Amino acid sequence: MLVSLDEGPGPPIKYQYAELGKLYSVVSQLIRCCNVSSRMQSSINGNPPLPNPFGDPNLSQPIMPIQQNVADILFVRTSYVKKIIEDCSNSEETVKLLRFCCWENPQFSSTVLSELLWQVAYSYTYELRPYLDLLLQILLIEDSWQTHR
């Protein structure tokens, strides 16, 4: 994740778009194998968050809790979310990752929606399709926060 933000170990290296796309796919797959329930909350006070249906379908339960440094990059800082939306908004892995992380998470959902709306506002009309498609996917998430989104 830090490599894609040019914050990784070693000197900054300019990567090709296709290589970053593969990196984003691997990160998406790894994160969707983790337990992010510590970041989830129901919109209904007193109710537990609904189970996340967007994890890896090959797993019956998450492999491990998400590492704190990964959670900080993904959920606290907005730079990685902005980067994947900007670089890879039409990737299926990006859609899977964002739906997984937005599930029962109003703060992350707000970050994603803000970035998507910014991209829509400042993109040329011929560039809008991937952002609008991704926006639709986020708005169609059927968790307890759907009407709030």
CSV table of C-alpha atoms in Angstrom, one decimal:
chain,number,residue,atom,x,y,z
A,1,MET,CA,0.0,0.0,0.0
A,2,LEU,CA,2.8,2.4,0.9
A,3,VAL,CA,4.6,1.5,-2.4
A,4,SER,CA,1.6,2.7,-4.4
A,5,LEU,CA,1.7,6.0,-2.4
A,6,ASP,CA,5.5,6.4,-3.0
A,7,GLU,CA,6.0,6.0,0.7
A,8,GLY,CA,7.4,2.5,0.7
A,9,PRO,CA,10.9,1.4,1.7
A,10,GLY,CA,13.7,2.7,-0.6
A,11,PRO,CA,13.6,5.5,-3.1
A,12,PRO,CA,10.4,6.4,-4.9
A,13,ILE,CA,10.0,4.4,-8.1
A,14,LYS,CA,7.6,5.3,-10.9
A,15,TYR,CA,5.5,2.2,-11.6
A,16,GLN,CA,3.6,1.4,-14.8
A,17,TYR,CA,-0.2,1.6,-14.5
A,18,ALA,CA,-0.6,-2.1,-15.2
A,19,GLU,CA,1.8,-3.0,-12.4
A,20,LEU,CA,0.0,-0.8,-9.9
A,21,GLY,CA,-3.3,-2.4,-11.0
A,22,LYS,CA,-1.9,-5.8,-10.1
A,23,LEU,CA,-0.7,-4.4,-6.8
A,24,TYR,CA,-4.1,-3.0,-6.0
A,25,SER,CA,-5.7,-6.4,-6.9
A,26,VAL,CA,-3.4,-8.2,-4.5
A,27,VAL,CA,-4.0,-5.7,-1.7
A,28,SER,CA,-7.8,-6.0,-2.3
A,29,GLN,CA,-7.6,-9.7,-2.1
A,30,LEU,CA,-5.5,-9.7,1.1
A,31,ILE,CA,-7.7,-7.1,2.9
A,32,ARG,CA,-10.9,-9.0,2.0
A,33,CYS,CA,-9.4,-12.0,3.8
A,34,CYS,CA,-9.1,-10.0,7.1
A,35,ASN,CA,-11.6,-9.3,9.8
A,36,VAL,CA,-12.6,-5.6,9.8
A,37,SER,CA,-15.5,-5.9,12.2
A,38,SER,CA,-13.7,-3.5,14.7
A,39,ARG,CA,-14.5,-0.8,12.1
A,40,MET,CA,-18.1,-1.7,11.6
A,41,GLN,CA,-21.2,-0.4,13.4
A,42,SER,CA,-24.9,-0.6,12.9
A,43,SER,CA,-26.9,2.5,12.1
A,44,ILE,CA,-29.5,1.2,14.7
A,45,ASN,CA,-28.3,1.8,18.2
A,46,GLY,CA,-27.8,-1.3,20.2
A,47,ASN,CA,-27.8,-3.6,17.2
A,48,PRO,CA,-24.7,-5.5,16.2
A,49,PRO,CA,-23.4,-4.8,12.7
A,50,LEU,CA,-24.7,-7.1,10.0
A,51,PRO,CA,-22.2,-9.8,8.7
A,52,ASN,CA,-20.1,-8.6,5.8
A,53,PRO,CA,-21.1,-10.4,2.6
A,54,PHE,CA,-18.2,-8.9,0.6
A,55,GLY,CA,-15.3,-10.8,2.1
A,56,ASP,CA,-13.5,-13.5,0.1
A,57,PRO,CA,-16.1,-16.0,-1.0
A,58,ASN,CA,-13.7,-18.9,-0.6
A,59,LEU,CA,-13.4,-18.4,3.2
A,60,SER,CA,-16.0,-19.3,5.8
A,61,GLN,CA,-14.5,-16.8,8.2
A,62,PRO,CA,-11.7,-14.2,8.0
A,63,ILE,CA,-8.1,-15.5,8.3
A,64,MET,CA,-7.0,-12.8,10.7
A,65,PRO,CA,-7.8,-9.4,12.1
A,66,ILE,CA,-6.6,-6.5,9.9
A,67,GLN,CA,-3.2,-5.3,11.0
A,68,GLN,CA,-3.3,-1.9,12.7
A,69,ASN,CA,-0.9,-0.2,10.3
A,70,VAL,CA,-2.9,-1.5,7.3
A,71,ALA,CA,-6.1,-0.3,8.9
A,72,ASP,CA,-4.6,3.1,9.5
A,73,ILE,CA,-3.6,3.5,5.9
A,74,LEU,CA,-6.9,2.3,4.6
A,75,PHE,CA,-9.4,3.7,7.1
A,76,VAL,CA,-7.8,6.7,8.8
A,77,ARG,CA,-5.7,8.3,6.0
A,78,THR,CA,-7.6,9.1,2.8
A,79,SER,CA,-4.6,9.0,0.4
A,80,TYR,CA,-4.9,5.3,-0.5
A,81,VAL,CA,-8.6,5.4,-1.1
A,82,LYS,CA,-8.2,8.5,-3.3
A,83,LYS,CA,-5.4,6.8,-5.2
A,84,ILE,CA,-7.3,3.6,-6.0
A,85,ILE,CA,-10.4,5.5,-7.0
A,86,GLU,CA,-8.3,7.8,-9.2
A,87,ASP,CA,-6.2,5.1,-10.8
A,88,CYS,CA,-8.4,2.0,-10.8
A,89,SER,CA,-12.0,3.0,-10.4
A,90,ASN,CA,-13.1,0.6,-13.2
A,91,SER,CA,-11.3,-2.4,-11.7
A,92,GLU,CA,-13.5,-5.2,-10.3
A,93,GLU,CA,-11.0,-5.6,-7.4
A,94,THR,CA,-11.4,-1.9,-6.5
A,95,VAL,CA,-15.2,-2.4,-6.4
A,96,LYS,CA,-14.9,-5.5,-4.2
A,97,LEU,CA,-12.5,-3.7,-1.8
A,98,LEU,CA,-14.6,-0.6,-1.5
A,99,ARG,CA,-17.8,-2.5,-1.0
A,100,PHE,CA,-16.1,-4.7,1.6
A,101,CYS,CA,-14.7,-1.7,3.5
A,102,CYS,CA,-17.9,0.4,3.2
A,103,TRP,CA,-20.1,-2.3,4.7
A,104,GLU,CA,-21.5,-1.1,8.0
A,105,ASN,CA,-18.8,1.7,8.1
A,106,PRO,CA,-20.3,5.2,7.8
A,107,GLN,CA,-16.9,7.0,8.1
A,108,PHE,CA,-15.3,5.0,5.3
A,109,SER,CA,-18.5,5.3,3.2
A,110,SER,CA,-18.4,9.0,3.6
A,111,THR,CA,-14.7,9.1,2.5
A,112,VAL,CA,-15.5,7.1,-0.6
A,113,LEU,CA,-18.6,9.0,-1.5
A,114,SER,CA,-16.7,12.4,-1.0
A,115,GLU,CA,-13.9,11.3,-3.3
A,116,LEU,CA,-16.3,9.9,-5.9
A,117,LEU,CA,-18.3,13.1,-5.9
A,118,TRP,CA,-15.1,15.1,-6.2
A,119,GLN,CA,-14.0,13.0,-9.2
A,120,VAL,CA,-17.4,13.5,-10.8
A,121,ALA,CA,-17.3,17.2,-10.3
A,122,TYR,CA,-13.8,17.7,-11.7
A,123,SER,CA,-13.7,15.2,-14.5
A,124,TYR,CA,-14.5,15.7,-18.2
A,125,THR,CA,-17.8,14.1,-19.2
A,126,TYR,CA,-16.1,11.4,-21.3
A,127,GLU,CA,-14.2,10.4,-18.1
A,128,LEU,CA,-17.3,10.0,-15.8
A,129,ARG,CA,-18.4,6.5,-16.6
A,130,PRO,CA,-16.1,4.6,-14.2
A,131,TYR,CA,-16.8,7.0,-11.3
A,132,LEU,CA,-20.6,6.8,-11.8
A,133,ASP,CA,-20.5,3.0,-12.1
A,134,LEU,CA,-18.5,2.8,-8.8
A,135,LEU,CA,-20.8,5.4,-7.2
A,136,LEU,CA,-23.8,3.2,-8.1
A,137,GLN,CA,-22.1,0.1,-6.6
A,138,ILE,CA,-21.5,1.9,-3.3
A,139,LEU,CA,-25.1,3.2,-3.1
A,140,LEU,CA,-26.5,-0.3,-3.8
A,141,ILE,CA,-24.7,-1.7,-0.7
A,142,GLU,CA,-27.7,-3.2,1.4
A,143,ASP,CA,-26.5,-2.6,4.9
A,144,SER,CA,-28.1,-0.6,7.7
A,145,TRP,CA,-26.4,2.6,6.4
A,146,GLN,CA,-27.8,2.4,2.8
A,147,THR,CA,-30.5,5.1,3.2
A,148,HIS,CA,-27.9,7.4,4.9
A,149,ARG,CA,-25.5,7.0,1.9
